[in-house]
Amino acid sequence: MIAATHMNDVTELPLTDGTIALLNLRAQIEGLEPDVRLGHATIESRVSLIDLITLRGLIIGYIADYQRADEMAEQLVCDAATDGTAFVARARTRAVFHRFADALDDIDRAERLGLNSETTNGDRAAIFQALGRYDEALAIREEAADRRASFENVATLVGLYAERGEVEAAERLYAESRRRYRGVSPFPLALLHFQLGLMWMNKGRLDDARTSFDAARRCVPAYAPAQGHLAEVEAELGETESALARLHSLAASSDDPDYAAQLARLLRDAGCSQFRHWCRLAATRYDELVASHPEAFADHAAEFWLAAGASPDKALPLARMNIEIRKTPRAYDLLARAVAAN
Amino acid sequence: MSDHISGPRAIADPVTDITDVFAFPCPESPEHLVLIMNVFPYAGSSACFSDAVIYRLRVRSVFIASNRRAFAVAAEEFTFDCTFDVPAGADSEGQPVQDGRCTMPNGETVLFRVNDENGGSGEGLYIFAGQRSDPFFLDGPMAAQTLATRQLAFKQVGSDRLYGKNVLGIVLKLEWATLLKGGPMFAVVCETLTSGKRPIRLERVGRPEIKNITLGAKIFDPVNRDLEIRDLYNNEDAFNLSEHYVGAYRARLNANLTFYDGLDGKTGWPLDEHGNHPLTELLLADYLVVDASKPFCEISYFEIEQAMLKERAHITCGGRWLNEDVVDSILTLYVNAGNGPRISDGVDGPIAWSSRIFPYMAPPNRLQVAS
């Protein structure tokens, strides 16, 4: 029997195994690449490819994917300078690298080229949220959810309330968004669990954070940020062995230095000399990334120099740069710690 | 494109996106009927079927109603449910190894391995599942241009965006007299559904180019000019449309079919006194109709329906064969009702033709190319 189309009582839906989903994400990318390489792709399929590569970068913690998506978006804007969707695609990749002002300019440009605000507002709200302009982000998100309470619209509200630390609203909307999910892809639910995990972590509720990060990991075992945060929670809870196992695997597979930095800190705290290897690796990589994408990596590099990197003098200018880019509570906290350490 | 990328949900997860459905008498053995369901447009080599999806092929006996304007569909249904495991390791080329099973109407289960050319077999059934060359072809950009300019925009030599692309195919070759009751005319619908205790329909496809060419355009619709109707349509049971939305589908079909009819400056399909296009009710019955008692035929899509409208007996098997240039058939049907020259989109074939031997569809394109 097929369940009624518009029922609202679905609490558990089967999801595609995370390994299959990742293979299929790769297959989608492979399927679109030949036309782009040969210059035969439509703007729509080029935008899709940029989004898919960005998603893969997000899931497996692969900065090279972000960089490739960024280059493709730049090229797309050159090739399709009168198409608003090209500018929205570039706004997304610019936002990934924390170039928020440029990203907002692209959104404005897309609207001048004819895209309506209903199409662009989701991306604008994401940038406002990243900038800590929560009230403006909330107004857009709530209006979208009021107009159409789809999974996507409710899930973005979860992320926003979670970041603001409004536990009750985030939990309520989390349940609501899960009820509204009508697909089998595990990625959207993994991202949802992850957002909730961050909220619990910020609240110091480590057991709840572990549950959420573990739920995200179970959706997509290769989800690097979920594994990384799970390791962080485990380390906080004294489960060092498990945390080290996760971080060794992540530091070896990801080109994001955060995992090597986290691993170095744990090894140092455990008195293990191996920490120097990972510390050097992270330091080199942060220096490269801060040179190429200062806005995106200033905060993480500052965190590193304050912790395992043990060079607070290098952390301070990065923390100052970060607060210029976005005035979020986390940015103020980072700056305060950097000042105190110097 | 046929049913590729046919709505927001399909775009979000291609593993549930049905691209095409085919139904034809077996060219090798007339006692068999062949049913094919393709999913995953633009599939790269690592594409796998989802372990959380039921890939369902539904078959019912169908008759021509006494008024000869519609089909009467039997209540009894025969379903073939294909489900897949999580891949267990990789083969020598590094591709995932995935097993599947097909549950037949009699409850028997046939096991098979994805991409195994020999497929699996059970009592009266052969099955293949795996990656194949996408058999569909169309000049999509010019189809869109036709809508934008309100003029037939196809060129003599078109450009096929699906050229060299692959899909995941499921091919059933079944002894229809053994596994199905009734007949010899059958209605065929394919669906993707969530697995679990309460399956939810994600997509359904019967005829080609219903959701994209026929239903997709909003601009002519006098009722719902801002409604993306395709996900709603995908939710529906093809054999039992919900009364809540059928009016919306009808209005969209009437508007869009009237647009296509006007493209040659002549009225091939006069509307009835209520403004209904003569094809609307037939297309709302969105399933492939195939006559298993007729011999295999290369060009047969919609012939049974056209014969019915002209109150004559059909002469072909109907249904749909893999190599038919179905877009030309549809354009000709919609624009001049078959009373004028055949209208071509300028694309006359895929990168590789399907064969008349199981599993019919051409092997996957290893080196993907653009047209």
XYZ file of C-alpha atoms in Angstrom:
713
model
C 0.000 0.000 0.000
C 1.233 3.482 -0.824
C 0.949 6.017 1.965
C -1.158 9.094 1.317
C 0.725 11.842 -0.408
C 0.283 14.645 2.062
C 0.527 12.866 5.346
C 2.455 14.512 8.132
C 3.048 11.591 10.445
C 6.203 10.195 8.896
C 8.903 10.155 11.543
C 11.390 7.703 10.115
C 12.088 7.437 6.425
C 14.572 5.074 4.883
C 17.664 6.757 3.505
C 20.108 5.681 0.865
C 23.200 4.203 2.458
C 25.809 6.922 2.858
C 28.423 4.997 0.877
C 26.051 4.682 -2.092
C 25.088 8.333 -1.789
C 28.729 9.383 -1.977
C 29.376 7.093 -4.974
C 26.337 8.609 -6.639
C 27.483 12.137 -5.878
C 30.745 11.250 -7.616
C 28.750 9.713 -10.485
C 26.695 12.902 -10.860
C 29.869 14.962 -11.053
C 31.448 12.543 -13.556
C 28.287 12.621 -15.625
C 28.272 16.408 -15.975
C 32.008 17.021 -16.378
C 32.541 15.952 -20.016
C 30.148 18.542 -21.419
C 31.731 21.288 -19.323
C 35.215 20.244 -20.392
C 34.189 20.306 -24.039
C 32.384 23.619 -23.718
C 28.974 22.117 -24.514
C 27.313 22.461 -21.129
C 24.332 24.670 -20.471
C 24.546 27.330 -17.784
C 22.106 25.301 -15.738
C 24.269 22.181 -15.831
C 27.410 24.204 -15.061
C 25.657 25.653 -12.004
C 24.620 22.135 -10.993
C 28.179 20.900 -11.340
C 29.511 23.768 -9.207
C 26.941 22.987 -6.501
C 27.701 19.255 -6.591
C 31.462 19.761 -6.332
C 30.912 22.176 -3.435
C 28.702 19.602 -1.703
C 31.373 16.920 -2.120
C 33.959 19.296 -0.677
C 31.704 19.928 2.289
C 31.030 16.245 2.930
C 34.513 14.796 2.595
C 36.331 17.884 3.897
C 38.189 18.517 0.668
C 39.234 22.133 0.163
C 40.507 21.383 -3.350
C 36.871 20.795 -4.356
C 35.913 24.242 -3.027
C 38.774 25.785 -4.962
C 37.751 24.006 -8.148
C 34.120 25.088 -7.719
C 35.316 28.642 -7.134
C 37.360 28.637 -10.344
C 34.460 27.174 -12.300
C 32.110 29.847 -10.961
C 34.546 32.600 -11.943
C 34.728 31.143 -15.449
C 30.960 30.813 -15.618
C 30.467 34.488 -14.805
C 32.973 35.372 -17.557
C 31.126 33.174 -20.054
C 27.600 34.182 -19.030
C 27.896 37.776 -17.843
C 24.203 38.478 -18.441
C 22.843 35.437 -16.659
C 21.802 35.951 -13.053
C 22.134 32.281 -12.126
C 25.859 32.446 -12.905
C 26.250 35.234 -10.337
C 24.284 33.277 -7.745
C 26.604 30.306 -8.320
C 29.612 32.567 -7.809
C 28.032 34.123 -4.727
C 27.847 30.651 -3.195
C 31.481 29.815 -3.866
C 32.592 33.233 -2.668
C 30.609 32.706 0.521
C 32.339 29.358 1.028
C 35.622 31.293 1.109
C 34.079 33.924 3.426
C 34.186 36.647 0.779
C 30.824 37.781 2.030
C 30.783 41.339 0.689
C 31.668 40.082 -2.801
C 29.039 37.386 -2.474
C 26.354 39.935 -1.581
C 27.415 42.027 -4.573
C 26.882 38.986 -6.785
C 23.409 38.435 -5.358
C 22.525 42.086 -6.051
C 23.905 41.746 -9.567
C 21.837 38.605 -10.163
C 18.717 40.510 -9.198
C 19.589 43.391 -11.515
C 19.899 40.782 -14.258
C 16.335 39.679 -13.662
C 16.301 37.002 -10.968
C 13.562 37.657 -8.476
C 14.245 37.926 -4.775
C 12.338 34.720 -4.113
C 15.100 32.930 -6.017
C 18.026 34.788 -4.475
C 16.876 35.371 -0.909
C 17.899 31.952 0.362
C 21.489 32.629 -0.612
C 21.325 36.162 0.791
C 20.030 34.833 4.119
C 22.858 32.289 4.295
C 25.389 35.092 3.888
C 23.639 37.297 6.488
C 23.754 34.367 8.877
C 27.457 33.806 8.267
C 28.031 37.523 8.912
C 26.164 37.342 12.193
C 23.339 39.485 10.824
C 20.871 37.083 12.383
C 17.780 39.298 12.442
C 17.957 39.977 8.718
C 18.587 36.301 7.997
C 15.701 35.304 10.234
C 13.254 37.653 8.528
C 14.024 36.091 5.148
C 14.012 32.525 6.416
C 10.738 32.913 8.292
C 9.051 34.537 5.337
C 10.134 31.633 3.106
C 8.945 29.020 5.612
C 5.615 30.835 6.024
C 5.146 30.865 2.277
C 6.086 27.223 1.883
C 6.935 25.046 4.834
C 9.091 22.631 2.845
C 11.862 20.573 4.404
C 14.468 22.912 2.934
C 12.835 26.075 4.269
C 12.275 24.673 7.759
C 15.739 23.066 7.915
C 17.469 26.369 7.217
C 15.570 27.866 10.156
C 16.892 25.066 12.359
C 20.440 26.083 11.464
C 19.737 29.704 12.202
C 18.070 29.136 15.572
C 20.770 26.620 16.459
C 23.486 29.166 15.726
C 21.649 31.749 17.831
C 21.542 29.184 20.628
C 17.736 29.160 20.782
C 17.430 25.531 21.774
C 13.670 25.250 22.079
C 12.940 26.724 18.652
C 15.736 24.748 17.016
C 14.513 21.458 18.485
C 10.907 22.135 17.537
C 11.832 23.020 13.959
C 14.227 20.096 13.754
C 11.365 17.707 14.454
C 9.171 19.596 12.006
C 11.750 19.489 9.219
C 12.336 15.759 9.661
C 8.602 15.207 9.336
C 8.612 17.106 6.081
C 11.494 15.260 4.477
C 10.343 13.424 1.357
C 13.538 12.097 -0.161
C 15.981 9.256 0.361
C 19.225 11.216 0.031
C 21.055 11.151 3.374
C 22.908 14.430 2.780
C 20.191 16.898 3.838
C 19.518 14.998 7.069
C 23.224 14.633 7.813
C 23.615 18.401 7.507
C 20.586 18.927 9.737
C 21.924 16.649 12.477
C 25.282 18.396 12.216
C 23.775 21.841 12.790
C 22.048 20.594 15.886
C 25.305 19.019 17.063
C 27.062 22.380 16.802
C 24.328 23.956 18.900
C 24.696 21.346 21.658
C 28.431 21.747 21.588
C 28.198 25.500 21.986
C 25.823 24.914 24.893
C 28.298 22.506 26.507
C 25.833 19.625 26.276
C 28.387 17.140 25.075
C 26.274 13.986 25.255
C 23.596 15.607 23.100
C 26.276 16.867 20.740
C 27.672 13.372 20.429
C 24.225 11.982 19.636
C 23.700 14.552 16.869
C 27.159 14.232 15.336
C 26.870 10.469 15.477
C 23.480 10.658 13.732
C 25.102 12.752 10.997
C 27.937 10.244 10.720
C 25.523 7.352 10.490
C 23.743 9.094 7.601
C 27.032 9.590 5.753
C 30.011 7.793 7.288
C 32.439 9.856 5.188
C 31.033 13.177 6.489
C 34.337 14.667 7.644
C 33.089 17.642 9.717
C 30.754 15.321 11.658
C 33.600 12.895 12.337
C 35.874 15.779 13.297
C 33.399 17.264 15.761
C 32.593 13.829 17.102
C 36.295 13.422 17.818
C 36.308 16.802 19.551
C 33.396 15.769 21.769
C 35.014 12.431 22.523
C 38.232 14.170 23.471
C 36.317 16.500 25.794
C 34.642 13.484 27.375
C 38.010 11.803 27.926
C 37.578 9.191 25.195
C 40.955 9.993 23.744
C 41.588 6.706 21.962
C 38.448 6.905 19.883
C 39.062 10.586 19.114
C 42.632 9.868 18.000
C 41.496 7.054 15.717
C 39.002 9.326 13.998
C 41.453 12.180 13.644
C 44.271 10.025 12.285
C 41.959 8.868 9.532
C 40.676 12.402 8.780
C 44.102 14.039 8.875
C 45.371 11.471 6.388
C 42.443 11.755 3.962
C 41.469 15.438 4.082
C 43.389 18.448 2.796
C 41.735 20.580 5.512
C 44.400 21.284 8.183
C 41.808 21.450 10.962
C 42.049 17.691 11.480
C 45.835 17.646 11.625
C 45.657 20.608 14.047
C 43.138 18.832 16.254
C 45.202 15.663 16.170
C 48.379 17.547 17.040
C 46.702 19.143 20.053
C 45.448 15.810 21.365
C 48.786 14.102 20.850
C 50.601 16.957 22.557
C 48.229 16.792 25.524
C 48.851 13.045 25.670
C 52.597 13.662 25.683
C 53.152 11.944 22.370
C 56.047 13.263 20.287
C 54.220 12.458 17.055
C 52.378 15.704 17.634
C 55.232 17.648 16.025
C 54.694 15.962 12.661
C 51.015 16.862 12.549
C 51.681 20.317 13.922
C 54.201 21.050 11.147
C 51.807 19.686 8.564
C 48.947 21.854 9.847
C 51.143 24.964 10.112
C 52.345 24.647 6.524
C 48.864 24.082 5.219
C 47.347 26.967 7.214
C 50.050 29.284 5.900
C 49.228 28.220 2.320
C 45.505 28.635 2.823
C 45.757 31.967 4.650
C 47.891 33.220 1.763
C 45.400 32.121 -0.895
C 42.088 32.569 0.967
C 42.771 34.808 3.988
C 39.111 35.539 4.729
C 38.188 31.861 4.875
C 41.010 30.529 6.990
C 41.924 33.408 9.298
C 39.704 32.118 12.115
C 40.756 28.474 11.942
C 44.424 29.389 11.577
C 44.142 31.719 14.584
C 42.617 28.878 16.610
C 45.536 26.678 15.585
C 48.202 29.201 16.563
C 46.484 29.697 19.914
C 46.443 25.948 20.591
C 48.748 23.314 19.079
C 50.659 25.892 17.010
C 51.677 27.685 20.233
C 52.324 31.052 18.521
C 49.792 33.551 19.913
C 51.612 36.373 18.101
C 50.580 34.785 14.783
C 47.036 34.311 16.047
C 46.322 37.941 16.929
C 46.431 39.549 13.456
C 44.382 36.673 12.082
C 41.755 37.078 14.790
C 41.661 40.826 14.028
C 41.250 40.104 10.327
C 38.447 37.689 11.123
C 36.450 40.231 13.131
C 36.699 42.657 10.242
C 35.060 40.036 8.007
C 32.272 38.960 10.329
C 31.168 40.100 13.704
C 29.803 36.877 15.110
C 29.922 35.911 18.796
C 32.556 33.311 17.925
C 34.719 35.924 16.212
C 34.609 38.213 19.295
C 35.473 35.269 21.536
C 38.431 34.337 19.335
C 39.761 37.894 19.363
C 39.418 38.114 23.136
C 41.405 34.902 23.563
C 44.064 36.045 21.118
C 44.457 39.375 22.934
C 44.659 37.619 26.293
C 47.320 35.217 25.024
C 49.564 38.010 23.879
C 14.161 15.368 -22.044
C 11.967 12.313 -21.876
C 11.425 12.192 -18.139
C 14.926 13.185 -17.128
C 15.154 15.881 -14.453
C 11.381 15.994 -14.289
C 10.744 18.160 -11.247
C 12.515 19.486 -8.156
C 12.505 16.155 -6.320
C 13.988 14.289 -9.290
C 16.657 16.959 -9.647
C 17.525 16.670 -5.966
C 18.248 12.952 -6.128
C 18.838 11.355 -9.548
C 18.857 7.831 -8.145
C 15.072 8.167 -7.871
C 14.656 10.008 -11.189
C 13.052 7.755 -13.799
C 14.269 8.843 -17.207
C 12.310 6.504 -19.481
C 9.969 3.545 -19.627
C 9.768 1.092 -22.512
C 7.389 -1.805 -23.183
C 7.509 -4.027 -26.261
C 6.941 -7.633 -27.326
C 10.236 -9.496 -27.254
C 11.852 -9.421 -30.705
C 13.390 -12.844 -30.056
C 10.382 -14.693 -28.622
C 6.776 -13.497 -28.919
C 5.741 -15.258 -25.708
C 7.768 -12.692 -23.795
C 7.007 -9.078 -23.046
C 9.901 -6.729 -22.288
C 9.585 -3.930 -19.731
C 12.390 -1.434 -19.153
C 12.783 1.281 -16.562
C 15.746 3.658 -16.660
C 16.853 5.936 -13.841
C 19.731 8.290 -13.017
C 20.288 10.743 -15.882
C 23.934 11.560 -16.696
C 25.131 8.625 -14.601
C 28.869 8.465 -14.062
C 30.588 5.105 -13.815
C 30.248 4.766 -10.036
C 26.451 5.177 -10.037
C 24.555 2.624 -7.926
C 20.904 1.896 -7.317
C 19.663 3.083 -3.928
C 19.175 0.530 -1.170
C 16.325 2.696 0.169
C 14.225 2.685 -2.997
C 11.774 0.213 -4.483
C 12.032 0.319 -8.269
C 8.536 -0.841 -9.160
C 7.086 -1.902 -12.504
C 3.275 -2.073 -12.418
C 1.201 -3.883 -15.030
C -2.561 -4.135 -15.462
C -4.760 -5.537 -18.197
C -6.354 -2.832 -20.235
C -9.243 -2.695 -22.694
C -10.621 -0.151 -25.101
C -13.694 1.378 -23.499
C -17.030 1.081 -25.227
C -17.007 4.786 -26.236
C -13.607 4.190 -27.910
C -12.234 7.409 -26.375
C -10.453 5.931 -23.368
C -9.038 2.795 -21.831
C -10.728 0.658 -19.212
C -8.138 -0.657 -16.794
C -8.558 -3.903 -14.855
C -8.427 -3.703 -11.077
C -6.019 -6.607 -10.706
C -2.394 -5.525 -10.752
C 0.917 -7.307 -11.223
C 3.938 -5.683 -9.702
C 7.621 -6.432 -10.099
C 9.587 -4.842 -7.257
C 13.331 -4.497 -7.666
C 15.439 -3.699 -4.618
C 19.175 -3.451 -4.155
C 21.790 -4.096 -1.497
C 24.583 -1.853 -0.369
C 27.568 -2.679 -2.645
C 29.895 -5.297 -1.252
C 33.368 -4.321 -2.360
C 34.578 -3.441 -5.822
C 35.316 -5.373 -9.001
C 38.633 -5.583 -10.837
C 37.984 -2.179 -12.421
C 37.248 -0.615 -9.075
C 33.538 -0.363 -9.714
C 31.148 -1.202 -6.855
C 29.638 -4.697 -6.869
C 25.937 -4.520 -6.099
C 23.357 -7.301 -5.816
C 19.638 -6.957 -6.354
C 16.456 -8.927 -6.235
C 13.177 -8.786 -8.089
C 10.038 -9.870 -6.315
C 7.536 -11.150 -8.859
C 3.735 -10.953 -8.595
C 3.643 -14.577 -7.380
C 5.980 -13.696 -4.521
C 8.955 -15.531 -5.994
C 12.248 -13.659 -5.777
C 14.886 -13.583 -8.481
C 18.415 -12.641 -7.491
C 20.833 -10.909 -9.820
C 24.082 -8.991 -9.836
C 24.110 -5.442 -11.185
C 25.970 -5.072 -14.504
C 26.025 -8.845 -15.086
C 25.189 -9.134 -18.803
C 23.592 -12.542 -18.192
C 21.340 -11.077 -15.537
C 19.214 -13.282 -13.308
C 16.348 -15.614 -14.106
C 13.378 -17.225 -12.430
C 10.178 -18.948 -13.484
C 9.187 -17.057 -16.645
C 11.447 -14.057 -15.969
C 14.835 -12.807 -17.077
C 16.195 -9.676 -15.478
C 19.124 -7.386 -16.082
C 20.038 -4.296 -14.091
C 22.996 -2.055 -14.630
C 24.585 0.817 -16.386
C 23.748 1.279 -20.084
C 23.929 3.911 -22.756
C 20.977 6.284 -22.484
C 18.760 5.364 -25.450
C 16.840 8.647 -25.474
C 17.659 11.484 -27.869
C 16.298 15.000 -28.252
C 17.395 18.531 -29.037
C 16.416 19.862 -25.614
C 17.571 23.463 -26.041
C 15.497 23.829 -29.200
C 12.491 22.327 -27.437
C 12.920 25.091 -24.842
C 13.435 27.641 -27.601
C 10.163 26.536 -29.190
C 8.370 27.454 -25.975
C 10.231 30.745 -25.622
C 9.659 31.933 -29.177
C 6.315 30.216 -29.704
C 7.623 28.902 -32.994
C 9.048 25.534 -33.986
C 12.736 26.202 -33.429
C 14.234 22.851 -34.358
C 17.057 22.800 -36.896
C 17.703 20.322 -39.649
C 20.628 18.996 -37.647
C 19.999 19.265 -33.944
C 22.174 18.885 -30.876
C 21.543 16.082 -28.414
C 22.510 16.878 -24.820
C 22.178 13.187 -23.914
C 24.605 12.023 -26.567
C 27.102 9.658 -24.994
C 25.405 9.694 -21.596
C 24.555 6.699 -19.447
C 21.676 5.648 -17.222
C 20.951 2.820 -14.812
C 18.554 0.408 -16.504
C 16.311 -2.384 -15.241
C 15.207 -4.810 -17.967
C 12.531 -7.468 -17.402
C 11.800 -10.081 -20.048
C 8.753 -11.952 -18.853
C 6.441 -14.706 -20.068
C 3.314 -12.654 -20.033
C 0.837 -15.522 -20.292
C 2.435 -17.149 -17.232
C 3.167 -14.193 -15.005
C 0.319 -11.855 -15.908
C -3.389 -12.550 -16.030
C -5.648 -11.199 -18.732
C -4.192 -9.306 -21.629
C -3.120 -9.295 -24.323
C -3.221 -5.490 -23.891
C -1.412 -4.229 -20.837
C -0.903 -0.838 -19.200
C 2.592 -0.282 -17.802
C 3.731 2.284 -15.230
C 7.072 2.477 -13.451
C 7.641 4.048 -10.064
C 10.326 4.774 -7.530
C 9.155 4.551 -3.922
C 10.790 4.769 -0.540
C 11.298 1.328 0.962
C 10.076 0.493 4.451
C 6.705 -0.144 5.991
C 4.906 2.766 4.364
C 6.351 3.296 0.881
C 6.012 6.812 -0.449
C 5.940 7.377 -4.169
C 8.815 9.555 -5.332
C 8.308 9.411 -9.068
C 6.162 7.673 -11.647
C 6.414 7.449 -15.410
C 4.269 5.974 -18.111
C 4.458 7.838 -21.382
C 7.503 9.782 -22.561
C 7.668 13.569 -22.434
C 4.540 14.065 -20.357
C 6.120 16.004 -17.495
C 8.706 17.978 -19.425
C 7.432 18.821 -22.932
C 3.733 18.390 -22.222
C 3.164 19.530 -18.625
C 6.292 21.529 -17.786
C 5.597 24.921 -19.363
C 3.599 27.234 -17.068
C 3.156 30.256 -19.297
C 0.100 29.074 -21.210
C -1.771 27.789 -18.165
C -4.749 30.065 -17.414
C -5.260 28.579 -13.940
C -1.871 27.934 -12.315
C 0.691 30.068 -14.069
C 3.160 29.902 -11.174
C 2.770 26.265 -10.178
C 5.618 23.749 -10.590
C 3.157 20.944 -11.130
C 5.506 18.037 -11.750
C 6.204 16.934 -8.180
C 2.484 16.884 -7.481
C 1.991 14.857 -10.633
C 4.784 12.477 -9.640
C 3.006 11.773 -6.359
C -0.061 10.434 -8.106
C -1.165 6.862 -8.649
C -1.347 6.623 -12.453
C -4.297 4.243 -12.226
C -6.196 6.353 -9.729
C -5.576 10.090 -9.984
C -6.455 12.154 -6.948
C -9.576 14.224 -7.509
C -7.925 17.147 -5.707
C -5.448 17.956 -8.443
C -6.820 16.428 -11.614
C -8.361 19.760 -12.575
C -4.951 21.404 -12.403
C -3.380 18.715 -14.591
C -6.269 18.963 -17.049
C -5.992 22.746 -17.329
C -2.222 22.541 -17.881
C -2.569 19.811 -20.527
C -5.358 21.645 -22.353
C -3.313 24.839 -22.458
C -0.023 23.296 -23.514
C -1.491 20.898 -26.069
C -3.372 23.811 -27.629
C -0.092 25.728 -27.820
C 1.630 22.870 -29.660
C -1.345 22.403 -31.983
C -1.056 26.038 -33.044
C 2.610 25.852 -34.025
C 1.857 25.029 -37.670
C -0.830 27.698 -37.910
C -3.566 25.085 -38.295
C -5.947 23.472 -35.876
C -5.323 19.763 -35.960
C -7.119 19.138 -32.684
C -10.385 21.124 -32.328
C -11.322 21.579 -28.660
C -14.658 20.313 -27.390
C -17.390 22.608 -26.084
C -15.741 22.670 -22.631
C -12.357 23.710 -24.034
C -10.852 20.242 -23.623
C -8.200 19.069 -26.046
C -9.005 15.631 -27.540
C -5.714 14.179 -26.229
C -6.050 15.454 -22.668
C -7.974 12.572 -21.131
C -5.867 10.011 -22.969
C -2.630 11.549 -21.720
C -3.971 11.881 -18.181
C -4.175 8.086 -18.338
C -0.403 8.170 -18.143
C 0.684 4.602 -18.816
C 2.219 2.849 -21.792
C -0.293 0.582 -23.512
C 1.230 -2.433 -25.238
C -0.460 -5.292 -27.058
C 1.575 -8.431 -26.326
C -0.272 -10.439 -28.967
C 1.072 -8.310 -31.801
C 4.541 -8.819 -33.265
C 7.423 -6.609 -32.278
C 7.404 -3.312 -34.188
C 10.046 -0.590 -34.350
C 7.683 2.381 -34.608
C 4.523 1.913 -32.632
C 4.288 4.524 -29.857
C 0.692 5.799 -29.465
C -0.591 3.815 -32.476
C -3.122 1.980 -30.318
C -4.413 5.303 -28.977
C -4.566 6.910 -32.406
C -6.450 3.912 -33.797
C -8.861 4.185 -30.897
C -9.495 7.881 -31.588
C -10.094 7.108 -35.261
C -12.385 4.228 -34.311
C -10.364 1.619 -36.138
C -8.525 -1.466 -34.930
C -4.899 -0.954 -34.024
C -2.338 -2.734 -36.158
C 0.845 -2.568 -34.102
C 1.925 -3.625 -30.626
C 1.881 -0.015 -29.404
C 4.000 0.446 -26.294
C 7.447 1.830 -26.972
C 10.624 0.373 -28.456
C 14.032 1.649 -27.437
C 15.138 2.985 -30.820
C 11.942 4.801 -31.809
C 12.422 8.504 -32.442
C 9.647 9.177 -29.980
C 10.185 12.931 -29.860
C 9.424 13.181 -33.579
C 6.371 10.975 -33.020
C 5.160 13.224 -30.195
C 5.834 16.503 -32.020
C 4.013 15.233 -35.092
C 1.113 14.053 -32.967
C 0.812 17.290 -31.007
C 1.448 19.766 -33.854
C -0.390 18.320 -36.835
C -2.264 15.335 -35.394
C -0.395 13.102 -37.803
C -2.128 14.786 -40.735
C 0.952 16.585 -42.033
C 4.629 15.950 -42.577
C 6.586 14.261 -39.786
C 8.087 16.949 -37.556
C 11.682 16.360 -36.594
C 13.773 17.831 -33.805
C 16.849 17.248 -35.986
C 18.232 14.488 -33.780
C 17.620 11.090 -35.314
C 19.462 8.670 -33.103
C 21.464 8.099 -29.909
C 25.189 7.456 -29.766
C 24.526 3.712 -29.910
C 21.433 1.860 -31.075
C 19.825 -0.733 -28.861
C 19.913 -4.312 -30.100
C 17.125 -6.867 -30.448
C 18.903 -9.223 -28.079
C 18.600 -9.235 -24.277
C 19.370 -6.961 -22.443
C 18.656 -4.805 -25.515
C 20.130 -1.488 -24.389
C 23.620 -0.659 -25.647
C 26.527 -1.025 -23.199
C 27.536 2.066 -21.250
C 29.668 4.713 -22.910
C 33.026 4.409 -21.231
C 34.441 7.584 -22.648
C 31.674 10.085 -22.237
C 31.456 12.554 -25.072
C 29.347 15.496 -26.039
C 27.507 15.835 -29.316
